[in-house]
PDB file of C-alpha atoms in Angstrom:
ATOM      1  CA  UNK J   1     203.044 142.801  16.350  1.00  0.00           C
ATOM      2  CA  UNK J   2     202.001 142.688  12.711  1.00  0.00           C
ATOM      3  CA  UNK J   3     202.758 139.529  10.784  1.00  0.00           C
ATOM      4  CA  UNK J   4     205.231 140.428   8.032  1.00  0.00           C
ATOM      5  CA  UNK J   5     204.965 138.639   4.704  1.00  0.00           C
ATOM      6  CA  UNK J   6     208.055 138.894   2.514  1.00  0.00           C
ATOM      7  CA  UNK J   7     207.465 138.671  -1.234  1.00  0.00           C
ATOM      8  CA  UNK J   8     210.665 137.559  -2.946  1.00  0.00           C
ATOM      9  CA  UNK J   9     209.941 138.534  -6.522  1.00  0.00           C
ATOM     10  CA  UNK J  10     210.135 141.474  -8.940  1.00  0.00           C
ATOM     11  CA  UNK J  11     209.485 144.092  -6.182  1.00  0.00           C
ATOM     12  CA  UNK J  12     206.310 145.800  -4.944  1.00  0.00           C
ATOM     13  CA  UNK J  13     204.944 149.147  -6.070  1.00  0.00           C
ATOM     14  CA  UNK J  14     204.693 150.585  -2.573  1.00  0.00           C
ATOM     15  CA  UNK J  15     203.061 153.797  -3.842  1.00  0.00           C
ATOM     16  CA  UNK J  16     199.985 151.990  -5.118  1.00  0.00           C
ATOM     17  CA  UNK J  17     196.785 153.352  -3.567  1.00  0.00           C
ATOM     18  CA  UNK J  18     195.812 149.874  -2.352  1.00  0.00           C
ATOM     19  CA  UNK J  19     199.249 149.156  -0.853  1.00  0.00           C
ATOM     20  CA  UNK J  20     200.049 152.546   0.656  1.00  0.00           C
ATOM     21  CA  UNK J  21     201.676 152.007   4.060  1.00  0.00           C
ATOM     22  CA  UNK J  22     201.650 148.219   3.753  1.00  0.00           C
ATOM     23  CA  UNK J  23     205.313 147.757   2.756  1.00  0.00           C
ATOM     24  CA  UNK J  24     207.569 148.114   5.787  1.00  0.00           C
ATOM     25  CA  UNK J  25     210.973 147.530   4.225  1.00  0.00           C
ATOM     26  CA  UNK J  26     212.712 146.147   1.189  1.00  0.00           C
ATOM     27  CA  UNK J  27     215.975 145.041  -0.332  1.00  0.00           C
ATOM     28  CA  UNK J  28     217.321 144.970  -3.861  1.00  0.00           C
ATOM     29  CA  UNK J  29     219.053 141.611  -4.249  1.00  0.00           C
ATOM     30  CA  UNK J  30     219.110 141.036  -8.003  1.00  0.00           C
ATOM     31  CA  UNK J  31     220.318 144.540  -8.745  1.00  0.00           C
ATOM     32  CA  UNK J  32     221.109 147.644  -6.750  1.00  0.00           C
ATOM     33  CA  UNK J  33     217.854 149.476  -7.284  1.00  0.00           C
ATOM     34  CA  UNK J  34     214.687 150.548  -5.533  1.00  0.00           C
ATOM     35  CA  UNK J  35     212.848 147.442  -4.256  1.00  0.00           C
ATOM     36  CA  UNK J  36     209.651 149.501  -4.264  1.00  0.00           C
ATOM     37  CA  UNK J  37     209.673 149.894  -8.072  1.00  0.00           C
ATOM     38  CA  UNK J  38     208.253 146.898  -9.917  1.00  0.00           C
ATOM     39  CA  UNK J  39     209.101 146.665 -13.622  1.00  0.00           C
ATOM     40  CA  UNK J  40     207.115 143.507 -14.420  1.00  0.00           C
ATOM     41  CA  UNK J  41     204.167 143.739 -12.028  1.00  0.00           C
ATOM     42  CA  UNK J  42     204.374 140.164 -10.762  1.00  0.00           C
ATOM     43  CA  UNK J  43     205.408 141.061  -7.224  1.00  0.00           C
ATOM     44  CA  UNK J  44     202.813 143.825  -7.011  1.00  0.00           C
ATOM     45  CA  UNK J  45     200.140 141.380  -8.170  1.00  0.00           C
ATOM     46  CA  UNK J  46     201.046 138.952  -5.388  1.00  0.00           C
ATOM     47  CA  UNK J  47     201.202 141.785  -2.858  1.00  0.00           C
ATOM     48  CA  UNK J  48     197.658 142.910  -3.629  1.00  0.00           C
ATOM     49  CA  UNK J  49     196.260 139.429  -3.136  1.00  0.00           C
ATOM     50  CA  UNK J  50     198.024 139.110   0.215  1.00  0.00           C
ATOM     51  CA  UNK J  51     197.459 142.522   1.730  1.00  0.00           C
ATOM     52  CA  UNK J  52     195.649 145.149  -0.374  1.00  0.00           C
ATOM     53  CA  UNK J  53     193.839 147.610   1.878  1.00  0.00           C
ATOM     54  CA  UNK J  54     190.098 147.417   2.456  1.00  0.00           C
ATOM     55  CA  UNK J  55     189.640 151.072   1.514  1.00  0.00           C
ATOM     56  CA  UNK J  56     186.810 150.984  -1.009  1.00  0.00           C
ATOM     57  CA  UNK J  57     189.214 151.168  -3.929  1.00  0.00           C
ATOM     58  CA  UNK J  58     190.249 148.550  -6.436  1.00  0.00           C
ATOM     59  CA  UNK J  59     190.632 145.188  -4.730  1.00  0.00           C
ATOM     60  CA  UNK J  60     190.735 143.826  -1.187  1.00  0.00           C
ATOM     61  CA  UNK J  61     193.560 141.628   0.084  1.00  0.00           C
ATOM     62  CA  UNK J  62     193.168 138.490   2.158  1.00  0.00           C
ATOM     63  CA  UNK J  63     195.068 139.905   5.147  1.00  0.00           C
ATOM     64  CA  UNK J  64     195.060 143.726   5.100  1.00  0.00           C
ATOM     65  CA  UNK J  65     196.260 143.788   8.698  1.00  0.00           C
ATOM     66  CA  UNK J  66     199.596 142.217   7.847  1.00  0.00           C
ATOM     67  CA  UNK J  67     202.617 144.079   6.520  1.00  0.00           C
ATOM     68  CA  UNK J  68     204.701 143.362   3.449  1.00  0.00           C
ATOM     69  CA  UNK J  69     208.420 143.148   2.784  1.00  0.00           C
ATOM     70  CA  UNK J  70     209.636 143.682  -0.776  1.00  0.00           C
ATOM     71  CA  UNK J  71     212.662 141.540  -1.632  1.00  0.00           C
ATOM     72  CA  UNK J  72     213.700 142.139  -5.236  1.00  0.00           C
ATOM     73  CA  UNK J  73     215.272 138.896  -6.469  1.00  0.00           C
ATOM     74  CA  UNK J  74     214.172 139.251 -10.113  1.00  0.00           C
ATOM     75  CA  UNK J  75     216.011 141.879 -12.161  1.00  0.00           C
ATOM     76  CA  UNK J  76     214.059 144.303 -14.339  1.00  0.00           C
ATOM     77  CA  UNK J  77     215.500 142.804 -17.535  1.00  0.00           C
ATOM     78  CA  UNK J  78     214.779 139.200 -16.517  1.00  0.00           C
ATOM     79  CA  UNK J  79     212.285 138.167 -19.206  1.00  0.00           C
ATOM     80  CA  UNK J  80     211.526 134.797 -17.593  1.00  0.00           C
ATOM     81  CA  UNK J  81     210.710 136.283 -14.197  1.00  0.00           C
ATOM     82  CA  UNK J  82     212.608 133.512 -12.405  1.00  0.00           C
ATOM     83  CA  UNK J  83     215.459 134.454 -10.043  1.00  0.00           C
ATOM     84  CA  UNK J  84     218.818 132.747 -10.085  1.00  0.00           C
ATOM     85  CA  UNK J  85     219.361 130.246  -7.300  1.00  0.00           C
ATOM     86  CA  UNK J  86     221.975 132.598  -5.846  1.00  0.00           C
ATOM     87  CA  UNK J  87     219.578 135.551  -5.695  1.00  0.00           C
ATOM     88  CA  UNK J  88     216.706 133.404  -4.457  1.00  0.00           C
ATOM     89  CA  UNK J  89     218.838 132.009  -1.638  1.00  0.00           C
ATOM     90  CA  UNK J  90     220.143 135.439  -0.650  1.00  0.00           C
ATOM     91  CA  UNK J  91     216.612 136.850  -0.663  1.00  0.00           C
ATOM     92  CA  UNK J  92     215.316 134.090   1.602  1.00  0.00           C
ATOM     93  CA  UNK J  93     218.104 134.641   4.114  1.00  0.00           C
ATOM     94  CA  UNK J  94     217.658 138.418   4.076  1.00  0.00           C
ATOM     95  CA  UNK J  95     213.916 138.177   4.642  1.00  0.00           C
ATOM     96  CA  UNK J  96     214.359 135.658   7.461  1.00  0.00           C
ATOM     97  CA  UNK J  97     216.974 137.842   9.150  1.00  0.00           C
ATOM     98  CA  UNK J  98     214.879 141.010   8.872  1.00  0.00           C
ATOM     99  CA  UNK J  99     211.652 140.003  10.542  1.00  0.00           C
ATOM    100  CA  UNK J 100     209.572 138.146   7.968  1.00  0.00           C
ATOM    101  CA  UNK J 101     207.347 135.441   9.435  1.00  0.00           C
ATOM    102  CA  UNK J 102     206.095 134.257   6.044  1.00  0.00           C
ATOM    103  CA  UNK J 103     208.201 134.232   2.890  1.00  0.00           C
ATOM    104  CA  UNK J 104     206.311 133.964  -0.376  1.00  0.00           C
ATOM    105  CA  UNK J 105     208.429 132.686  -3.277  1.00  0.00           C
ATOM    106  CA  UNK J 106     206.111 133.183  -6.289  1.00  0.00           C
ATOM    107  CA  UNK J 107     208.273 131.509  -8.952  1.00  0.00           C
ATOM    108  CA  UNK J 108     210.592 128.561  -9.341  1.00  0.00           C
ATOM    109  CA  UNK J 109     212.755 126.446 -11.590  1.00  0.00           C
ATOM    110  CA  UNK J 110     213.635 122.815 -12.132  1.00  0.00           C
ATOM    111  CA  UNK J 111     216.496 121.076 -10.381  1.00  0.00           C
ATOM    112  CA  UNK J 112     217.080 123.182  -7.305  1.00  0.00           C
ATOM    113  CA  UNK J 113     220.504 123.757  -5.787  1.00  0.00           C
ATOM    114  CA  UNK J 114     222.259 123.050  -2.523  1.00  0.00           C
ATOM    115  CA  UNK J 115     222.647 126.759  -1.843  1.00  0.00           C
ATOM    116  CA  UNK J 116     218.909 127.317  -2.286  1.00  0.00           C
ATOM    117  CA  UNK J 117     217.983 124.350  -0.112  1.00  0.00           C
ATOM    118  CA  UNK J 118     220.398 125.481   2.613  1.00  0.00           C
ATOM    119  CA  UNK J 119     218.722 128.909   2.635  1.00  0.00           C
ATOM    120  CA  UNK J 120     215.289 127.296   2.851  1.00  0.00           C
ATOM    121  CA  UNK J 121     216.353 125.120   5.783  1.00  0.00           C
ATOM    122  CA  UNK J 122     217.944 128.121   7.526  1.00  0.00           C
ATOM    123  CA  UNK J 123     214.737 130.179   7.254  1.00  0.00           C
ATOM    124  CA  UNK J 124     212.499 127.341   8.423  1.00  0.00           C
ATOM    125  CA  UNK J 125     214.597 125.489  10.986  1.00  0.00           C
ATOM    126  CA  UNK J 126     216.619 128.331  12.498  1.00  0.00           C
ATOM    127  CA  UNK J 127     214.372 131.377  12.063  1.00  0.00           C
ATOM    128  CA  UNK J 128     210.949 129.693  12.250  1.00  0.00           C
ATOM    129  CA  UNK J 129     209.631 131.146   8.991  1.00  0.00           C
ATOM    130  CA  UNK J 130     206.853 129.662   6.895  1.00  0.00           C
ATOM    131  CA  UNK J 131     207.890 129.411   3.227  1.00  0.00           C
ATOM    132  CA  UNK J 132     205.210 129.196   0.536  1.00  0.00           C
ATOM    133  CA  UNK J 133     205.734 128.619  -3.190  1.00  0.00           C
ATOM    134  CA  UNK J 134     203.676 127.700  -6.277  1.00  0.00           C
ATOM    135  CA  UNK J 135     203.751 124.154  -7.616  1.00  0.00           C
ATOM    136  CA  UNK J 136     203.771 125.369 -11.232  1.00  0.00           C
ATOM    137  CA  UNK J 137     201.257 126.014 -14.015  1.00  0.00           C
ATOM    138  CA  UNK J 138     202.049 123.339 -16.575  1.00  0.00           C
ATOM    139  CA  UNK J 139     199.353 120.727 -17.049  1.00  0.00           C
ATOM    140  CA  UNK J 140     201.529 118.431 -19.120  1.00  0.00           C
ATOM    141  CA  UNK J 141     204.833 118.359 -17.278  1.00  0.00           C
ATOM    142  CA  UNK J 142     205.619 116.002 -14.412  1.00  0.00           C
ATOM    143  CA  UNK J 143     208.784 117.744 -13.236  1.00  0.00           C
ATOM    144  CA  UNK J 144     209.181 119.261  -9.781  1.00  0.00           C
ATOM    145  CA  UNK J 145     209.486 123.002  -9.360  1.00  0.00           C
ATOM    146  CA  UNK J 146     211.896 124.368  -6.750  1.00  0.00           C
ATOM    147  CA  UNK J 147     211.744 125.699  -4.089  1.00  0.00           C
ATOM    148  CA  UNK J 148     208.157 124.342  -3.891  1.00  0.00           C
ATOM    149  CA  UNK J 149     209.404 120.738  -4.092  1.00  0.00           C
ATOM    150  CA  UNK J 150     211.531 121.010  -0.954  1.00  0.00           C
ATOM    151  CA  UNK J 151     209.798 119.350   2.016  1.00  0.00           C
ATOM    152  CA  UNK J 152     210.347 122.439   4.162  1.00  0.00           C
ATOM    153  CA  UNK J 153     208.247 124.567   1.773  1.00  0.00           C
ATOM    154  CA  UNK J 154     204.447 124.651   1.554  1.00  0.00           C
ATOM    155  CA  UNK J 155     203.702 123.907  -2.099  1.00  0.00           C
ATOM    156  CA  UNK J 156     200.489 125.346  -3.563  1.00  0.00           C
ATOM    157  CA  UNK J 157     198.353 124.276  -6.529  1.00  0.00           C
ATOM    158  CA  UNK J 158     195.569 126.324  -8.102  1.00  0.00           C
ATOM    159  CA  UNK J 159     191.893 125.559  -8.497  1.00  0.00           C
ATOM    160  CA  UNK J 160     189.402 127.040 -10.914  1.00  0.00           C
ATOM    161  CA  UNK J 161     185.828 126.678 -12.089  1.00  0.00           C
ATOM    162  CA  UNK J 162     185.394 125.624 -15.700  1.00  0.00           C
ATOM    163  CA  UNK J 163     182.442 124.802 -17.919  1.00  0.00           C
ATOM    164  CA  UNK J 164     182.093 121.174 -18.982  1.00  0.00           C
ATOM    165  CA  UNK J 165     178.934 119.741 -20.527  1.00  0.00           C
ATOM    166  CA  UNK J 166     176.902 122.642 -19.131  1.00  0.00           C
ATOM    167  CA  UNK J 167     178.006 121.835 -15.578  1.00  0.00           C
ATOM    168  CA  UNK J 168     180.330 123.814 -13.338  1.00  0.00           C
ATOM    169  CA  UNK J 169     183.167 121.566 -12.233  1.00  0.00           C
ATOM    170  CA  UNK J 170     186.132 122.354 -10.039  1.00  0.00           C
ATOM    171  CA  UNK J 171     189.511 121.428 -11.447  1.00  0.00           C
ATOM    172  CA  UNK J 172     193.043 121.635 -10.115  1.00  0.00           C
ATOM    173  CA  UNK J 173     195.909 123.010 -12.141  1.00  0.00           C
ATOM    174  CA  UNK J 174     199.632 122.653 -11.510  1.00  0.00           C
ATOM    175  CA  UNK J 175     202.630 120.518 -12.351  1.00  0.00           C
ATOM    176  CA  UNK J 176     201.794 116.850 -11.579  1.00  0.00           C
ATOM    177  CA  UNK J 177     198.096 117.692 -11.699  1.00  0.00           C
ATOM    178  CA  UNK J 178     196.485 118.142 -15.093  1.00  0.00           C
ATOM    179  CA  UNK J 179     192.759 118.378 -14.454  1.00  0.00           C
ATOM    180  CA  UNK J 180     191.345 116.595 -11.448  1.00  0.00           C
ATOM    181  CA  UNK J 181     187.585 116.822 -11.071  1.00  0.00           C
ATOM    182  CA  UNK J 182     186.154 116.720  -7.577  1.00  0.00           C
ATOM    183  CA  UNK J 183     184.111 113.602  -8.156  1.00  0.00           C
ATOM    184  CA  UNK J 184     183.689 110.686  -7.988  1.00  0.00           C
ATOM    185  CA  UNK J 185     186.680 110.390  -5.652  1.00  0.00           C
ATOM    186  CA  UNK J 186     189.226 112.837  -4.309  1.00  0.00           C
ATOM    187  CA  UNK J 187     192.962 112.108  -4.261  1.00  0.00           C
ATOM    188  CA  UNK J 188     192.645 109.251  -6.761  1.00  0.00           C
ATOM    189  CA  UNK J 189     193.197 108.776 -10.460  1.00  0.00           C
ATOM    190  CA  UNK J 190     190.080 109.502 -12.458  1.00  0.00           C
ATOM    191  CA  UNK J 191     190.008 109.058 -16.225  1.00  0.00           C
ATOM    192  CA  UNK J 192     193.796 109.167 -16.346  1.00  0.00           C
ATOM    193  CA  UNK J 193     194.158 112.437 -14.451  1.00  0.00           C
ATOM    194  CA  UNK J 194     196.476 112.432 -11.462  1.00  0.00           C
ATOM    195  CA  UNK J 195     196.017 114.304  -8.201  1.00  0.00           C
ATOM    196  CA  UNK J 196     198.204 117.303  -7.418  1.00  0.00           C
ATOM    197  CA  UNK J 197     201.324 116.835  -5.283  1.00  0.00           C
ATOM    198  CA  UNK J 198     200.787 120.135  -3.522  1.00  0.00           C
ATOM    199  CA  UNK J 199     200.071 120.695   0.161  1.00  0.00           C
ATOM    200  CA  UNK J 200     197.544 123.518  -0.251  1.00  0.00           C
ATOM    201  CA  UNK J 201     195.153 125.001  -2.795  1.00  0.00           C
ATOM    202  CA  UNK J 202     194.289 128.559  -3.756  1.00  0.00           C
ATOM    203  CA  UNK J 203     192.337 130.313  -6.537  1.00  0.00           C
ATOM    204  CA  UNK J 204     194.132 130.198  -9.896  1.00  0.00           C
ATOM    205  CA  UNK J 205     192.703 133.510 -11.140  1.00  0.00           C
ATOM    206  CA  UNK J 206     192.413 136.791  -9.235  1.00  0.00           C
ATOM    207  CA  UNK J 207     192.100 140.516  -9.970  1.00  0.00           C
ATOM    208  CA  UNK J 208     194.852 142.392  -8.174  1.00  0.00           C
ATOM    209  CA  UNK J 209     197.063 145.436  -8.007  1.00  0.00           C
ATOM    210  CA  UNK J 210     199.454 146.430 -10.795  1.00  0.00           C
ATOM    211  CA  UNK J 211     202.184 149.101 -10.934  1.00  0.00           C
ATOM    212  CA  UNK J 212     201.112 152.688 -11.462  1.00  0.00           C
ATOM    213  CA  UNK J 213     197.896 152.640  -9.427  1.00  0.00           C
ATOM    214  CA  UNK J 214     196.338 150.224 -11.882  1.00  0.00           C
ATOM    215  CA  UNK J 215     194.711 146.809 -11.659  1.00  0.00           C
ATOM    216  CA  UNK J 216     194.803 143.680 -13.772  1.00  0.00           C
ATOM    217  CA  UNK J 217     193.702 140.065 -13.710  1.00  0.00           C
ATOM    218  CA  UNK J 218     196.415 137.729 -12.463  1.00  0.00           C
ATOM    219  CA  UNK J 219     196.550 134.026 -13.111  1.00  0.00           C
ATOM    220  CA  UNK J 220     198.657 131.040 -12.165  1.00  0.00           C
ATOM    221  CA  UNK J 221     199.720 129.183  -9.071  1.00  0.00           C
ATOM    222  CA  UNK J 222     201.566 132.347  -8.035  1.00  0.00           C
ATOM    223  CA  UNK J 223     198.101 133.791  -7.352  1.00  0.00           C
ATOM    224  CA  UNK J 224     197.197 130.587  -5.532  1.00  0.00           C
ATOM    225  CA  UNK J 225     200.307 130.782  -3.352  1.00  0.00           C
ATOM    226  CA  UNK J 226     199.603 134.445  -2.547  1.00  0.00           C
ATOM    227  CA  UNK J 227     196.103 133.539  -1.326  1.00  0.00           C
ATOM    228  CA  UNK J 228     197.561 130.833   0.910  1.00  0.00           C
ATOM    229  CA  UNK J 229     200.155 133.286   2.258  1.00  0.00           C
ATOM    230  CA  UNK J 230     197.349 135.693   3.145  1.00  0.00           C
ATOM    231  CA  UNK J 231     195.372 133.001   4.950  1.00  0.00           C
ATOM    232  CA  UNK J 232     198.523 131.934   6.824  1.00  0.00           C
ATOM    233  CA  UNK J 233     199.058 135.553   7.908  1.00  0.00           C
ATOM    234  CA  UNK J 234     195.484 135.749   9.216  1.00  0.00           C
ATOM    235  CA  UNK J 235     195.948 132.560  11.225  1.00  0.00           C
ATOM    236  CA  UNK J 236     199.294 133.657  12.650  1.00  0.00           C
ATOM    237  CA  UNK J 237     197.925 137.056  13.642  1.00  0.00           C
ATOM    238  CA  UNK J 238     195.116 135.311  15.517  1.00  0.00           C
ATOM    239  CA  UNK J 239     197.387 132.646  17.043  1.00  0.00           C
ATOM    240  CA  UNK J 240     200.801 134.269  17.525  1.00  0.00           C
ATOM    241  CA  UNK J 241     202.097 131.349  19.591  1.00  0.00           C
ATOM    242  CA  UNK J 242     201.784 129.000  16.616  1.00  0.00           C
ATOM    243  CA  UNK J 243     204.905 127.716  14.871  1.00  0.00           C
ATOM    244  CA  UNK J 244     205.248 127.428  11.126  1.00  0.00           C
ATOM    245  CA  UNK J 245     204.571 123.705  11.521  1.00  0.00           C
ATOM    246  CA  UNK J 246     201.293 124.533  13.291  1.00  0.00           C
ATOM    247  CA  UNK J 247     200.266 126.778  10.423  1.00  0.00           C
ATOM    248  CA  UNK J 248     201.024 124.074   7.861  1.00  0.00           C
ATOM    249  CA  UNK J 249     198.813 121.636   9.733  1.00  0.00           C
TER     250      UNK J 249
END
C-alpha cells in the first residue's frame, strides 16, 4: 500500500500538473470549503516537495510514489498562516483516523495546549503515525515552537549554503540555532552560536509547486520539514514493517 502523507496546512491544489492524482482525500477543518483549493500556497508548496510527480514538468518531489492527504486547518483569511490549537488538534486526529502514516504540520505557535498535545499523543501512541514539524525560522528567538517542541514530534531545522569570506559554508537556521558553521566542531558552541535543538535537518530553500499550475521558490523550515517527510515516506515504503520510532532513528 502507498504511504500516505497528510499535510495539515492551507490545503493542496490537487489540480496542479505536478500533483495530479497524488491527493487521495481531504478535509476542510478550519472552514467548510474545498480542501483541494489553496488560497495561500503554503500547503501546495509543501506538497510539491514531498510528492511532486517525476513527469518532466516543473519540479520533482522527494517521494513521488507516496500519496497525499490535504487537511485544511488554516482558513483562507488567516493572514498569519498558523492554525488555532483547536483546528490543529482536530486535523491531526482526522488524518490519523483516515489512513495517514505521516502527518506534516508545517507551521506552529508558542505555548502549545493540552488539547494539541493530546491529539499528538493519540496520533503517535495509538495510531502509530509519524508527526513532523518545523522548528521555526527565527534566528534571534529562543522560544519553542509547538507542535515541534513536543517530544512525540520530529522537529526539523533548515540548512543552507551561504557565502562567507569567499568560502562556501553550511549553516543551520531555526529557533534556538542562529548560524552554526560545520567546523571546527559539530554540536558545540562556536563563536557564541548555539546548535539547533531539532532532531532532523532539511534544505531551507526549495523551488516547488504553487496554486494555478505555477511554481515558486519556497523558503523556511517548512520546506525543511517537507523534505524530511518525503525521506520518511521513502523509508517507510521500502520498510513497511518499521514503526514511527524506527523511522525517527
